Tab-separated table of C-alpha atoms in Angstrom:
chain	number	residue	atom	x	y	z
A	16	UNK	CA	130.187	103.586	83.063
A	17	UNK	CA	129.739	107.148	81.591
A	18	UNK	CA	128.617	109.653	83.515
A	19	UNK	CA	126.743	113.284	82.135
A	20	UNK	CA	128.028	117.113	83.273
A	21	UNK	CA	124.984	117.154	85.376
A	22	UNK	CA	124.860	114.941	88.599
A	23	UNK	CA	121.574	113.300	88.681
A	24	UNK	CA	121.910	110.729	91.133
A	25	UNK	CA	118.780	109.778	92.912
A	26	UNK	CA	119.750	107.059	95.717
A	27	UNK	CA	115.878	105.735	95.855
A	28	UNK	CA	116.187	104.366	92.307
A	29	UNK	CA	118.404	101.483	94.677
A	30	UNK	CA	117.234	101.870	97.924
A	31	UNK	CA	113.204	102.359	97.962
A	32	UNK	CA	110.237	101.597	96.610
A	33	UNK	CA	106.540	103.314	96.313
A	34	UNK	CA	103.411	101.957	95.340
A	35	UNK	CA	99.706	103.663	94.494
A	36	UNK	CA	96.239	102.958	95.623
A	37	UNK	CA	95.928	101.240	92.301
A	38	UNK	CA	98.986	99.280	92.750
A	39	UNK	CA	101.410	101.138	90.397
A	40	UNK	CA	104.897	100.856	91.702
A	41	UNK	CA	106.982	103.979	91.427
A	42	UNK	CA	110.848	105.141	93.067
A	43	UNK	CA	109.318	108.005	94.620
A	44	UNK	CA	106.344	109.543	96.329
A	45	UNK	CA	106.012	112.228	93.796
A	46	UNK	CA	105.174	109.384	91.367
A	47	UNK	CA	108.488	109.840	89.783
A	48	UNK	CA	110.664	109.461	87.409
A	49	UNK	CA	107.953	107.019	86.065
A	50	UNK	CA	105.775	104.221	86.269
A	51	UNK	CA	107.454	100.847	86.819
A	52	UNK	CA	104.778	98.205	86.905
A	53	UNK	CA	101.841	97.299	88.805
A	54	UNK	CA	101.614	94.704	91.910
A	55	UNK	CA	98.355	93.581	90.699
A	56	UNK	CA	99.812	91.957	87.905
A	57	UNK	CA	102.828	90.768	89.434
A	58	UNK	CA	105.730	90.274	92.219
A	59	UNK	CA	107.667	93.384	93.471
A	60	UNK	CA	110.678	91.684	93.313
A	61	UNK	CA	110.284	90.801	89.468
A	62	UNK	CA	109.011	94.124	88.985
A	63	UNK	CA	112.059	95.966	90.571
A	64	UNK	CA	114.894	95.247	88.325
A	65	UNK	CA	112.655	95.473	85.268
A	66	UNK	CA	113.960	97.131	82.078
A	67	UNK	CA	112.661	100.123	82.861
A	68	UNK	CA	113.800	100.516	86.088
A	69	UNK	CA	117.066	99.343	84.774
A	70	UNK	CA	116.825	102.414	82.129
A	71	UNK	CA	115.546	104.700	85.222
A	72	UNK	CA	118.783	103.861	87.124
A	73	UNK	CA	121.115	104.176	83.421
A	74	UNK	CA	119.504	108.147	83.398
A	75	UNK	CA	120.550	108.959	87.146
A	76	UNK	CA	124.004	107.721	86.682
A	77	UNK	CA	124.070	109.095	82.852
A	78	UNK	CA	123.217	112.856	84.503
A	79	UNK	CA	119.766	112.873	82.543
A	80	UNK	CA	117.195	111.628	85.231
A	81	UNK	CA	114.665	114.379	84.423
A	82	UNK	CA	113.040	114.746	87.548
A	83	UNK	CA	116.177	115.558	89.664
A	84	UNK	CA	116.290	119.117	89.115
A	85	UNK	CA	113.129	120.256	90.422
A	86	UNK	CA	113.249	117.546	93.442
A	87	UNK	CA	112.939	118.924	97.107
A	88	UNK	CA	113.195	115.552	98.818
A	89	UNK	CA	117.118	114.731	97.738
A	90	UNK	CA	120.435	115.048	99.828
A	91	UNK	CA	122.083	117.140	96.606
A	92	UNK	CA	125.140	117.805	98.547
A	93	UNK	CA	125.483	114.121	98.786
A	94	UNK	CA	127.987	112.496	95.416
A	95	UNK	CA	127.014	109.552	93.483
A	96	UNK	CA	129.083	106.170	94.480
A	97	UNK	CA	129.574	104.414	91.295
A	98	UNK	CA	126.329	101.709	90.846
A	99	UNK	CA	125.217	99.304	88.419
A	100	UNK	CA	121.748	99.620	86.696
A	101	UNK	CA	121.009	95.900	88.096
A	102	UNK	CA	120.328	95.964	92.115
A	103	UNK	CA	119.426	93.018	94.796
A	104	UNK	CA	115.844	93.239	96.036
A	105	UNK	CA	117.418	91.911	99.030
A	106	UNK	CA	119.378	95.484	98.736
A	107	UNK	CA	115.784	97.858	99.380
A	108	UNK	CA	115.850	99.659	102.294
A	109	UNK	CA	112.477	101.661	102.290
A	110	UNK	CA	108.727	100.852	101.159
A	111	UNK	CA	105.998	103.358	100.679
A	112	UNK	CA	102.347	102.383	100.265
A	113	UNK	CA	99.538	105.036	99.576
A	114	UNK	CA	96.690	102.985	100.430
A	115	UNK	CA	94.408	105.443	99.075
A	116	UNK	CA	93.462	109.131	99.657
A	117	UNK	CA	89.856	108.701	101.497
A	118	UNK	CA	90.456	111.034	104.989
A	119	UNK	CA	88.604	112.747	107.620
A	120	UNK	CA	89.563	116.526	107.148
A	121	UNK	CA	90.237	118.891	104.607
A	122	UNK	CA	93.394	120.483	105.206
A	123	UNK	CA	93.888	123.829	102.933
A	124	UNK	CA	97.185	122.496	100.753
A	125	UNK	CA	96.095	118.848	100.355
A	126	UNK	CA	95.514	118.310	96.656
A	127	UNK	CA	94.067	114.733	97.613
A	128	UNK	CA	90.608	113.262	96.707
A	129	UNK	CA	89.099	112.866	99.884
A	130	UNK	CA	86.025	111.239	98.768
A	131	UNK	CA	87.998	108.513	96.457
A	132	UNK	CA	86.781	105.168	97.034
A	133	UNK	CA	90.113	103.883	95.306
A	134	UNK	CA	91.740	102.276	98.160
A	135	UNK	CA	94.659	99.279	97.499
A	136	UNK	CA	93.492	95.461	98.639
A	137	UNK	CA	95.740	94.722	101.557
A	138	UNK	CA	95.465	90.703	100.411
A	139	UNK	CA	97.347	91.954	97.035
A	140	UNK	CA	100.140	93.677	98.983
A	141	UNK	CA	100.817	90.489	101.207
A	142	UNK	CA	100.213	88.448	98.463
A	143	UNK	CA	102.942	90.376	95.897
A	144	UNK	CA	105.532	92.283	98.365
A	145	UNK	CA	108.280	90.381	100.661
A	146	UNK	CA	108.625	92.897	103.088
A	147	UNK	CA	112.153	90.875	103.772
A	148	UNK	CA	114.653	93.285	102.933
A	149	UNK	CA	112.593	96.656	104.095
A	150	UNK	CA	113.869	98.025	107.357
A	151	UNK	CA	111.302	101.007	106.719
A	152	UNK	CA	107.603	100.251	106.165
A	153	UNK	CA	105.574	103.506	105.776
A	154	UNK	CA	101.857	103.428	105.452
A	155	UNK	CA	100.498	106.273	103.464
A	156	UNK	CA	96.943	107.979	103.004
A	157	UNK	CA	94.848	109.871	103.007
A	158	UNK	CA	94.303	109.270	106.543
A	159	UNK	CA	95.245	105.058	107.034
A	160	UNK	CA	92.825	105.149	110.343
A	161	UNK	CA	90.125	105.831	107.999
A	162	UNK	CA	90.784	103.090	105.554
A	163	UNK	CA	90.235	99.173	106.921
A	164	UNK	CA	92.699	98.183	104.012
A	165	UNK	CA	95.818	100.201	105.366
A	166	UNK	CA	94.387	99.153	109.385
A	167	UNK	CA	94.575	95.412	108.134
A	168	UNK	CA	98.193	95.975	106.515
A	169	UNK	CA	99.485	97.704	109.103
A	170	UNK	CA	98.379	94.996	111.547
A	171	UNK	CA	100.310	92.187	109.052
A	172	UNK	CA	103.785	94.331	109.365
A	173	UNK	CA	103.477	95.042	112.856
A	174	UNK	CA	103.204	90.828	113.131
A	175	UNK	CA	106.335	90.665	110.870
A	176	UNK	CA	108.093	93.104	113.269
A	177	UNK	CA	108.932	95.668	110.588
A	178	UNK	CA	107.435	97.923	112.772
A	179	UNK	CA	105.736	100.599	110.171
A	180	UNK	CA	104.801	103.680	110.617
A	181	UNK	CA	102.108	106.342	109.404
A	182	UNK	CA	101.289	109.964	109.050
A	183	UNK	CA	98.128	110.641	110.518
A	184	UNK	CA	95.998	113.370	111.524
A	185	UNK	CA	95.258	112.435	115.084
A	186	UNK	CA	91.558	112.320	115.067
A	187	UNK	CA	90.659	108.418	115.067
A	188	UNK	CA	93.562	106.894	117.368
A	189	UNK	CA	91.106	105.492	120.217
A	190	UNK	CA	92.352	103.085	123.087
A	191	UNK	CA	92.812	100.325	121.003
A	192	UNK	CA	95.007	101.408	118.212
A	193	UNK	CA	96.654	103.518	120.762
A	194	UNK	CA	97.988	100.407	122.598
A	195	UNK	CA	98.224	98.721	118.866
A	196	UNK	CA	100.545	102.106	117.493
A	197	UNK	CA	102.998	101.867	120.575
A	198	UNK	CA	103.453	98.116	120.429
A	199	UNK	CA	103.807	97.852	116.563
A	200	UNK	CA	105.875	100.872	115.799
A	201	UNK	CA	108.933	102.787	116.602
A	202	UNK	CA	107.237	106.393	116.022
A	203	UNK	CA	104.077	107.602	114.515
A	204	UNK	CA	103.661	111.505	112.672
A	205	UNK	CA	100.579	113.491	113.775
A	206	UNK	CA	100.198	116.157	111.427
A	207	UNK	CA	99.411	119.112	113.529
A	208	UNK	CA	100.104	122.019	110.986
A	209	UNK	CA	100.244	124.564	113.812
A	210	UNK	CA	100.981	125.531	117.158
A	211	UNK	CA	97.617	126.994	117.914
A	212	UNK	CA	94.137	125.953	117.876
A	213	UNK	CA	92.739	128.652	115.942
A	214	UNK	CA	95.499	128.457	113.178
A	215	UNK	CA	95.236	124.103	112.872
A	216	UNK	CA	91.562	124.121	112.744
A	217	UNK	CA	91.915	126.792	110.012
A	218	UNK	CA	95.065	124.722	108.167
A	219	UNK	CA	93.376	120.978	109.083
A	220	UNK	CA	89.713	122.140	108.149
A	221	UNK	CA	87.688	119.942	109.713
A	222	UNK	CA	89.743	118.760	112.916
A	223	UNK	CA	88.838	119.857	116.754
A	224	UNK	CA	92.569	120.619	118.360
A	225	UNK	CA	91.385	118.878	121.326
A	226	UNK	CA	90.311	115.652	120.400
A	227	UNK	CA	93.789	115.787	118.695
A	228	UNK	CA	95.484	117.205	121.985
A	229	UNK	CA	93.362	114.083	123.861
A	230	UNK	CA	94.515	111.506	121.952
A	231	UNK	CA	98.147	112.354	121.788
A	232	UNK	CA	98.053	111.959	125.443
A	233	UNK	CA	96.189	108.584	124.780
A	234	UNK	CA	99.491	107.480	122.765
A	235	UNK	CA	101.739	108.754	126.157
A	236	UNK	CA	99.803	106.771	128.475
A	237	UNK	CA	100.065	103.589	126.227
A	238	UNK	CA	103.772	104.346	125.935
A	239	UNK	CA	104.301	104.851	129.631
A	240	UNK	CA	102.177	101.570	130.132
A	241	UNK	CA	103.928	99.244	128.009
A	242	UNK	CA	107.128	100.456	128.539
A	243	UNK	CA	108.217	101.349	124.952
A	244	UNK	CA	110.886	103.414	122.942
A	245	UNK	CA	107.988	104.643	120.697
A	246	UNK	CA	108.296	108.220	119.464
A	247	UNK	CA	105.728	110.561	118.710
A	248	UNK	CA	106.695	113.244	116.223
A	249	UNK	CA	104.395	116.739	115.718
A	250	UNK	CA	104.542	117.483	111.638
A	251	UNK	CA	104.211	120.642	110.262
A	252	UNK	CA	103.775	121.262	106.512
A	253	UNK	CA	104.523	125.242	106.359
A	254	UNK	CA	101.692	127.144	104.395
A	255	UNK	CA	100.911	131.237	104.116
A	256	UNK	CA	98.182	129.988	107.025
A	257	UNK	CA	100.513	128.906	109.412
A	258	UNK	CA	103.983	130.451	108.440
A	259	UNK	CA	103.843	132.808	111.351
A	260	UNK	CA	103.700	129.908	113.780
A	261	UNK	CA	106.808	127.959	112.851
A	262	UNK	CA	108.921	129.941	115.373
A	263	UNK	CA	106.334	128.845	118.023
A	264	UNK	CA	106.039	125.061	116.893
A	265	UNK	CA	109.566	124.846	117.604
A	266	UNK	CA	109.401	126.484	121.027
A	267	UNK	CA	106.462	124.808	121.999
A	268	UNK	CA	106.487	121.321	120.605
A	269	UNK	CA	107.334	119.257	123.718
A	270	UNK	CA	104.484	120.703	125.628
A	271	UNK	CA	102.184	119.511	122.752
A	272	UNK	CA	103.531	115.949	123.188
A	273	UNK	CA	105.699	115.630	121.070
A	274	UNK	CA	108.965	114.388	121.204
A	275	UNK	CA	110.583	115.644	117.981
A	276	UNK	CA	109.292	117.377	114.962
A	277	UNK	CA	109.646	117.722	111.616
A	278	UNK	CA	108.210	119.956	108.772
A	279	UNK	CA	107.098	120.040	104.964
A	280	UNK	CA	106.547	123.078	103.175
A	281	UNK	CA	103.931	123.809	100.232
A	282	UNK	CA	105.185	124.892	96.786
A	283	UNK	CA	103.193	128.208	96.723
A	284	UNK	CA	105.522	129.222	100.615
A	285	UNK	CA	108.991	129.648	98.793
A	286	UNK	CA	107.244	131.663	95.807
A	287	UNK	CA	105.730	133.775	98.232
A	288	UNK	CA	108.844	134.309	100.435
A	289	UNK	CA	110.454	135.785	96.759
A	290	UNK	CA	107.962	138.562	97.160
A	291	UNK	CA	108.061	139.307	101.170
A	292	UNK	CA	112.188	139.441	101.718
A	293	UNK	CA	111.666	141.514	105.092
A	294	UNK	CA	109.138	138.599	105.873
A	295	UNK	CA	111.349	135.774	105.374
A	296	UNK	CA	114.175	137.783	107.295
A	297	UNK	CA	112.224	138.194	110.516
A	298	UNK	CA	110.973	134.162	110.222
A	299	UNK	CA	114.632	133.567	110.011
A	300	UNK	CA	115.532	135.466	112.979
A	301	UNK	CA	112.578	133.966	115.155
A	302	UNK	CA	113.457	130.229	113.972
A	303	UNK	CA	116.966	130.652	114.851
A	304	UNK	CA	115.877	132.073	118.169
A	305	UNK	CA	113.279	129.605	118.540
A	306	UNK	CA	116.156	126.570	117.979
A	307	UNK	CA	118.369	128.271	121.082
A	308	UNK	CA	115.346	127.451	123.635
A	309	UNK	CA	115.480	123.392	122.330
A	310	UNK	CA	117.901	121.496	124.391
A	311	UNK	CA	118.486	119.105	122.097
A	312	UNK	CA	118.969	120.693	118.381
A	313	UNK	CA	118.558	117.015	117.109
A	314	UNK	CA	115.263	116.331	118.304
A	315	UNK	CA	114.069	119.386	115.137
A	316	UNK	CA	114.673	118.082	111.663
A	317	UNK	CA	115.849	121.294	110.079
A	318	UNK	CA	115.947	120.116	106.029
A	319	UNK	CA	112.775	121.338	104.935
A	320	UNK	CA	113.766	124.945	106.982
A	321	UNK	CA	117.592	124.682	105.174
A	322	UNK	CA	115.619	124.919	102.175
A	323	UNK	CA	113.235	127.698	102.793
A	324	UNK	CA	116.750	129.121	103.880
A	325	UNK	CA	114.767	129.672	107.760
A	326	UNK	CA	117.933	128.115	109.143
């Protein structure tokens, strides 16, 4: 097997799969390197070791997988093992479904159609996916509470105990799916954006910080009630809005709720970082001082900080 100067391994060309509101089945969340098939038409497992994908996987280990340069979601540091272009379906680790993008809020970097009607027939999924092999089943939106389609899924892996998880803005989780979340899953993400009021009603335009506050205590009293291991995670997707509350997330987060965090970052925050070095020096120095204060450095996922070099 020949490999090119340039490493372009992408591991989730074998190990996971995503699929559209309109069914199309990509590698990756970023809808790349390319268009696979389409579970409307057809099986995911027939669709997975198709000839394209076959010629997807050939690129990566070839060094020309063209969207490996610009990727922000890779391990880079991590080498290539030596793989064929064929791979087991039995071998997938993680599956991704965007059920559609219909949500409650607005938040300032989504580049989501809100109003889209487009939302993927749960009957097809269950119908054209054996979620056998997937030891990771993550529900996508838009916001899933707000779509019956990813409720209904969600509902049908939780029954096949591969306990899935979502992203999810906090707003709709009432009693029910409170009790529903802590039984089915092993964590959910609330995507606060901030560790203010002012600053995530201003980043999630549209959402009240208490209802949010209310109903992550909803998901601790469940917890404490049934007794579980679930894990509630506080998400923060760094934008110019919010940037000068990172620091504070950090310092803060387990008095929000949560019980780890994690963060995202939107293109335009590196750019501007280029242009404000004294900026991005003093957000280093408070992150690093912020990460002393956690007791547990483990509990912060620190890749998307590595990257805006933070940490």
């Amino acid at each position: 097997m020949s490999f090119g100067s340039q490493d372009t391994y992408c591991p989730f060309l074998w190990e996971e799969v995503y699929i559209d509101p309109k069914g199309d089945v990509f590698a990756c969340c970023h809808r790349k390197p390319g268009r696979i098939g389409n579970i409307q038409n057809g099986k995911l497992k027939d669709i997975y070791n198709n000839s394209i994908m076959q010629q997807l996987r050939q690129d990566s280990l070839d060094g020309t997988l063209l969207c490996y340069e610009r990727c922000t979601i890779l391990d880079k540091e991590s080498k290539a093992p030596r793989k064929t272009t064929f791979n087991y379906y039995s071998d997938l680790k993680k599956l991704k479904i965007e059920f559609g993008e219909l949500c409650n809020i607005n938040c300032v970097m989504c580049w989501q159609d809100h109003k889209s009607r487009t939302v993927l027939d749960h009957k097809i999924v269950i119908e054209n996916v054996d979620l056998g092999p997937f030891d990771s089943v993550d529900i996508q939106g838009g916001e899933p509470l707000a779509m019956p389609e990813a409720k209904a899924f969600y509902e049908y892996a939780a029954s096949q105990n591969k306990r899935p998880f979502f992203m999810t803005n906090g707003l709709l989780i009432n009693d029910e799916w409170a009790e529903k979340i802590v039984v089915g899953s092993a964590a959910i993400y609330i995507s606060l954006n901030a560790a203010t009021a002012q600053t995530h009603e201003i980043v999630n335009r549209g959402s009240k910080w208490d209802i949010v506050m209310r109903n992550i205590k909803r998901l601790q009293d469940a917890r404490r009630r049934r007794g579980t291991a679930f894990k509630i995670t506080g998400h923060m997707t760094i934008v110019l809005e919010n940037i000068q509350e990172v620091a504070l997330f950090i310092c803060h987060f387990q008095e929000l709720g949560f019980d780890q965090i994690g963060f995202g970052y939107d293109q335009k925050v590196p750019e501007y970082l280029k242009t404000q070095p004294f900026l991005k020096i003093a957000l280093k120095r408070d992150v690093i001082k912020a990460l002393r204060t956690v007791q547990d450095p483990s509990l912060v996922d620190l890749k998307r900080l590595k990257m805006l070099e933070f940490v």
